PDB file of C-alpha atoms in Angstrom:
ATOM      1  CA  ASP A   1     -49.320 -93.262 -96.679  1.00 88.00           C
ATOM      2  CA  VAL A   2     -45.540 -92.934 -96.909  1.00 92.00           C
ATOM      3  CA  GLN A   3     -43.942 -92.737-100.322  1.00 95.00           C
ATOM      4  CA  LEU A   4     -40.242 -92.645-101.134  1.00 97.00           C
ATOM      5  CA  VAL A   5     -38.901 -91.254-104.384  1.00 95.00           C
ATOM      6  CA  GLU A   6     -35.268 -91.856-105.284  1.00 96.00           C
ATOM      7  CA  SER A   7     -33.175 -89.999-107.816  1.00 95.00           C
ATOM      8  CA  GLY A   8     -29.559 -89.520-108.773  1.00 96.00           C
ATOM      9  CA  GLY A   9     -28.546 -92.897-110.093  1.00 95.00           C
ATOM     10  CA  GLY A  10     -26.765 -93.336-113.369  1.00 97.00           C
ATOM     11  CA  SER A  11     -23.733 -94.672-115.183  1.00 97.00           C
ATOM     12  CA  VAL A  12     -20.284 -93.504-114.206  1.00 98.00           C
ATOM     13  CA  GLN A  13     -16.719 -94.573-114.734  1.00 98.00           C
ATOM     14  CA  ALA A  14     -14.727 -96.103-111.924  1.00 98.00           C
ATOM     15  CA  GLY A  15     -13.400 -93.398-109.659  1.00 98.00           C
ATOM     16  CA  GLY A  16     -16.373 -91.145-110.283  1.00 98.00           C
ATOM     17  CA  SER A  17     -19.019 -89.887-107.903  1.00 98.00           C
ATOM     18  CA  LEU A  18     -22.776 -89.843-107.602  1.00 97.00           C
ATOM     19  CA  ARG A  19     -25.258 -88.348-105.183  1.00 98.00           C
ATOM     20  CA  LEU A  20     -28.461 -90.241-104.578  1.00 98.00           C
ATOM     21  CA  SER A  21     -31.498 -88.499-103.115  1.00 98.00           C
ATOM     22  CA  CYS A  22     -34.541 -89.938-101.433  1.00 97.00           C
ATOM     23  CA  GLU A  23     -37.516 -87.712-100.729  1.00 96.00           C
ATOM     24  CA  ALA A  24     -40.213 -88.984 -98.425  1.00 95.00           C
ATOM     25  CA  SER A  25     -43.817 -87.896 -98.277  1.00 93.00           C
ATOM     26  CA  GLY A  26     -46.177 -88.741 -95.470  1.00 90.00           C
ATOM     27  CA  LEU A  27     -43.484 -89.147 -92.824  1.00 85.00           C
ATOM     28  CA  THR A  28     -44.481 -87.909 -89.394  1.00 82.00           C
ATOM     29  CA  ASN A  29     -41.967 -89.674 -87.158  1.00 81.00           C
ATOM     30  CA  LEU A  30     -38.681 -87.789 -86.793  1.00 84.00           C
ATOM     31  CA  ARG A  31     -37.007 -90.464 -84.697  1.00 90.00           C
ATOM     32  CA  ASN A  32     -36.841 -93.191 -87.260  1.00 93.00           C
ATOM     33  CA  CYS A  33     -34.078 -94.581 -89.444  1.00 96.00           C
ATOM     34  CA  MET A  34     -33.803 -93.911 -93.139  1.00 97.00           C
ATOM     35  CA  GLY A  35     -31.217 -94.853 -95.674  1.00 97.00           C
ATOM     36  CA  TRP A  36     -30.032 -97.039 -98.480  1.00 98.00           C
ATOM     37  CA  PHE A  37     -29.830-100.676 -99.376  1.00 98.00           C
ATOM     38  CA  ARG A  38     -28.578-102.168-102.624  1.00 98.00           C
ATOM     39  CA  LEU A  39     -29.353-105.271-104.596  1.00 97.00           C
ATOM     40  CA  VAL A  40     -27.190-107.139-107.032  1.00 94.00           C
ATOM     41  CA  PRO A  41     -28.834-109.978-108.988  1.00 88.00           C
ATOM     42  CA  GLY A  42     -28.137-113.273-107.300  1.00 92.00           C
ATOM     43  CA  LYS A  43     -27.352-111.703-103.943  1.00 94.00           C
ATOM     44  CA  GLU A  44     -29.377-110.576-100.963  1.00 94.00           C
ATOM     45  CA  ARG A  45     -30.301-106.959-100.502  1.00 95.00           C
ATOM     46  CA  GLU A  46     -27.644-105.400 -98.291  1.00 96.00           C
ATOM     47  CA  GLY A  47     -27.459-102.293 -96.205  1.00 98.00           C
ATOM     48  CA  VAL A  48     -25.251 -99.494 -97.496  1.00 98.00           C
ATOM     49  CA  ALA A  49     -25.806 -96.518 -95.213  1.00 98.00           C
ATOM     50  CA  ILE A  50     -28.435 -95.496 -92.704  1.00 98.00           C
ATOM     51  CA  VAL A  51     -29.022 -92.257 -90.802  1.00 97.00           C
ATOM     52  CA  TYR A  52     -31.016 -91.673 -87.646  1.00 96.00           C
ATOM     53  CA  ARG A  53     -33.418 -88.822 -88.328  1.00 92.00           C
ATOM     54  CA  GLY A  54     -33.414 -87.671 -84.735  1.00 91.00           C
ATOM     55  CA  ALA A  55     -31.258 -84.987 -83.193  1.00 88.00           C
ATOM     56  CA  ASP A  56     -27.928 -86.781 -83.016  1.00 86.00           C
ATOM     57  CA  SER A  57     -28.038 -87.885 -86.684  1.00 90.00           C
ATOM     58  CA  ARG A  58     -26.117 -91.050 -86.019  1.00 95.00           C
ATOM     59  CA  THR A  59     -24.972 -92.869 -89.138  1.00 97.00           C
ATOM     60  CA  TRP A  60     -24.045 -96.431 -89.978  1.00 98.00           C
ATOM     61  CA  TYR A  61     -22.082 -97.622 -93.021  1.00 98.00           C
ATOM     62  CA  ALA A  62     -21.372-100.952 -94.607  1.00 98.00           C
ATOM     63  CA  ASP A  63     -17.698-101.884 -94.703  1.00 97.00           C
ATOM     64  CA  PRO A  64     -17.451-101.921 -98.533  1.00 97.00           C
ATOM     65  CA  VAL A  65     -18.432 -98.242 -98.741  1.00 98.00           C
ATOM     66  CA  LYS A  66     -16.907 -96.899 -95.535  1.00 97.00           C
ATOM     67  CA  GLY A  67     -14.738 -93.924 -96.345  1.00 97.00           C
ATOM     68  CA  ARG A  68     -16.371 -93.528 -99.761  1.00 98.00           C
ATOM     69  CA  ALA A  69     -19.967 -92.875 -98.742  1.00 98.00           C
ATOM     70  CA  THR A  70     -21.568 -90.059 -96.813  1.00 98.00           C
ATOM     71  CA  ILE A  71     -25.202 -90.096 -95.810  1.00 98.00           C
ATOM     72  CA  THR A  72     -26.888 -86.876 -94.754  1.00 97.00           C
ATOM     73  CA  LYS A  73     -30.414 -85.790 -93.989  1.00 96.00           C
ATOM     74  CA  ASP A  74     -32.517 -82.698 -94.409  1.00 94.00           C
ATOM     75  CA  ASN A  75     -35.554 -83.191 -92.224  1.00 90.00           C
ATOM     76  CA  ALA A  76     -37.166 -79.971 -93.411  1.00 91.00           C
ATOM     77  CA  LYS A  77     -37.185 -81.429 -96.910  1.00 92.00           C
ATOM     78  CA  ARG A  78     -37.803 -84.971 -95.626  1.00 93.00           C
ATOM     79  CA  THR A  79     -34.889 -86.003 -97.805  1.00 96.00           C
ATOM     80  CA  VAL A  80     -31.863 -88.203 -97.289  1.00 97.00           C
ATOM     81  CA  TYR A  81     -28.800 -88.020 -99.490  1.00 98.00           C
ATOM     82  CA  LEU A  82     -26.083 -90.554-100.213  1.00 98.00           C
ATOM     83  CA  GLN A  83     -22.869 -89.216-101.649  1.00 98.00           C
ATOM     84  CA  LEU A  84     -20.752 -91.964-103.193  1.00 98.00           C
ATOM     85  CA  THR A  85     -17.190 -91.238-104.237  1.00 98.00           C
ATOM     86  CA  ASN A  86     -14.376 -93.271-105.775  1.00 98.00           C
ATOM     87  CA  LEU A  87     -16.984 -95.600-107.199  1.00 98.00           C
ATOM     88  CA  LYS A  88     -15.947 -99.113-108.091  1.00 98.00           C
ATOM     89  CA  PRO A  89     -17.477-101.644-110.488  1.00 97.00           C
ATOM     90  CA  GLU A  90     -18.575-103.689-107.487  1.00 96.00           C
ATOM     91  CA  ASP A  91     -20.799-100.782-106.442  1.00 97.00           C
ATOM     92  CA  THR A  92     -22.987-101.537-109.451  1.00 97.00           C
ATOM     93  CA  ALA A  93     -26.432-102.327-108.090  1.00 98.00           C
ATOM     94  CA  MET A  94     -29.994-101.158-107.750  1.00 98.00           C
ATOM     95  CA  TYR A  95     -30.075 -98.808-104.802  1.00 98.00           C
ATOM     96  CA  TYR A  96     -33.224 -98.664-102.688  1.00 98.00           C
ATOM     97  CA  CYS A  97     -34.230 -96.085-100.163  1.00 98.00           C
ATOM     98  CA  ALA A  98     -36.017 -97.359 -97.081  1.00 98.00           C
ATOM     99  CA  VAL A  99     -37.428 -95.962 -93.855  1.00 96.00           C
ATOM    100  CA  THR A 100     -38.761 -97.371 -90.612  1.00 95.00           C
ATOM    101  CA  SER A 101     -42.148 -96.210 -89.414  1.00 91.00           C
ATOM    102  CA  ALA A 102     -41.375 -96.925 -85.770  1.00 89.00           C
ATOM    103  CA  TYR A 103     -38.838 -95.361 -83.456  1.00 90.00           C
ATOM    104  CA  CYS A 104     -35.308 -96.427 -84.304  1.00 92.00           C
ATOM    105  CA  ASP A 105     -32.969 -96.629 -81.322  1.00 92.00           C
ATOM    106  CA  PRO A 106     -29.744 -94.825 -82.306  1.00 92.00           C
ATOM    107  CA  ARG A 107     -27.787 -96.781 -79.696  1.00 94.00           C
ATOM    108  CA  ARG A 108     -28.065 -99.975 -81.682  1.00 94.00           C
ATOM    109  CA  GLY A 109     -25.242-101.512 -83.663  1.00 95.00           C
ATOM    110  CA  ARG A 110     -24.904-101.669 -87.402  1.00 95.00           C
ATOM    111  CA  ASP A 111     -26.088-105.244 -87.846  1.00 95.00           C
ATOM    112  CA  GLU A 112     -29.344-104.458 -86.051  1.00 95.00           C
ATOM    113  CA  VAL A 113     -29.916-101.264 -87.988  1.00 96.00           C
ATOM    114  CA  PHE A 114     -29.177-102.982 -91.293  1.00 97.00           C
ATOM    115  CA  ASN A 115     -31.830-105.640 -90.662  1.00 96.00           C
ATOM    116  CA  ARG A 116     -34.095-104.870 -93.575  1.00 94.00           C
ATOM    117  CA  ASN A 117     -37.147-106.513 -91.978  1.00 95.00           C
ATOM    118  CA  GLN A 118     -37.737-103.432 -89.831  1.00 95.00           C
ATOM    119  CA  TYR A 119     -37.994-101.083 -92.794  1.00 97.00           C
ATOM    120  CA  ASP A 120     -41.632-100.576 -93.584  1.00 96.00           C
ATOM    121  CA  TYR A 121     -41.427 -98.432 -96.676  1.00 96.00           C
ATOM    122  CA  TRP A 122     -39.257 -98.814 -99.740  1.00 97.00           C
ATOM    123  CA  GLY A 123     -38.660 -96.787-102.861  1.00 97.00           C
ATOM    124  CA  GLN A 124     -38.710 -98.129-106.391  1.00 96.00           C
ATOM    125  CA  GLY A 125     -34.940 -98.109-106.667  1.00 97.00           C
ATOM    126  CA  THR A 126     -32.396 -96.234-108.713  1.00 97.00           C
ATOM    127  CA  GLN A 127     -29.753 -98.000-110.777  1.00 97.00           C
ATOM    128  CA  VAL A 128     -26.068 -97.266-110.291  1.00 98.00           C
ATOM    129  CA  THR A 129     -23.715 -98.678-112.899  1.00 98.00           C
ATOM    130  CA  VAL A 130     -19.954 -98.299-112.602  1.00 98.00           C
ATOM    131  CA  SER A 131     -17.705 -99.341-115.467  1.00 97.00           C
TER     132      SER A 131
END
């Protein structure tokens, strides 16, 4: 079975940076999508950044983090990283790693890729607090 383990969350001051990591075990498909969603109490879980694990490594970013977030992958380590810079209080959320089990078409647009219903496996979450 696939398991995702997140790390790297914490409390930072506005303007600071964090790097979140998500290590997957049990993944066999290298042409799926993997990345990060976040949840703020009272709101729906929203996509933050996703990377295609195939050769072209296409990425998708949510508008609120564009220019401040960088998602990268290391397939050898089955790990995806999310570097967040210039953090803002509105970035405060529980951040969840997620991965699709099926093939993820890298030609799709952001709204399709951010549809959380296609993500079969989720981590436990890591809290990011910005003050």
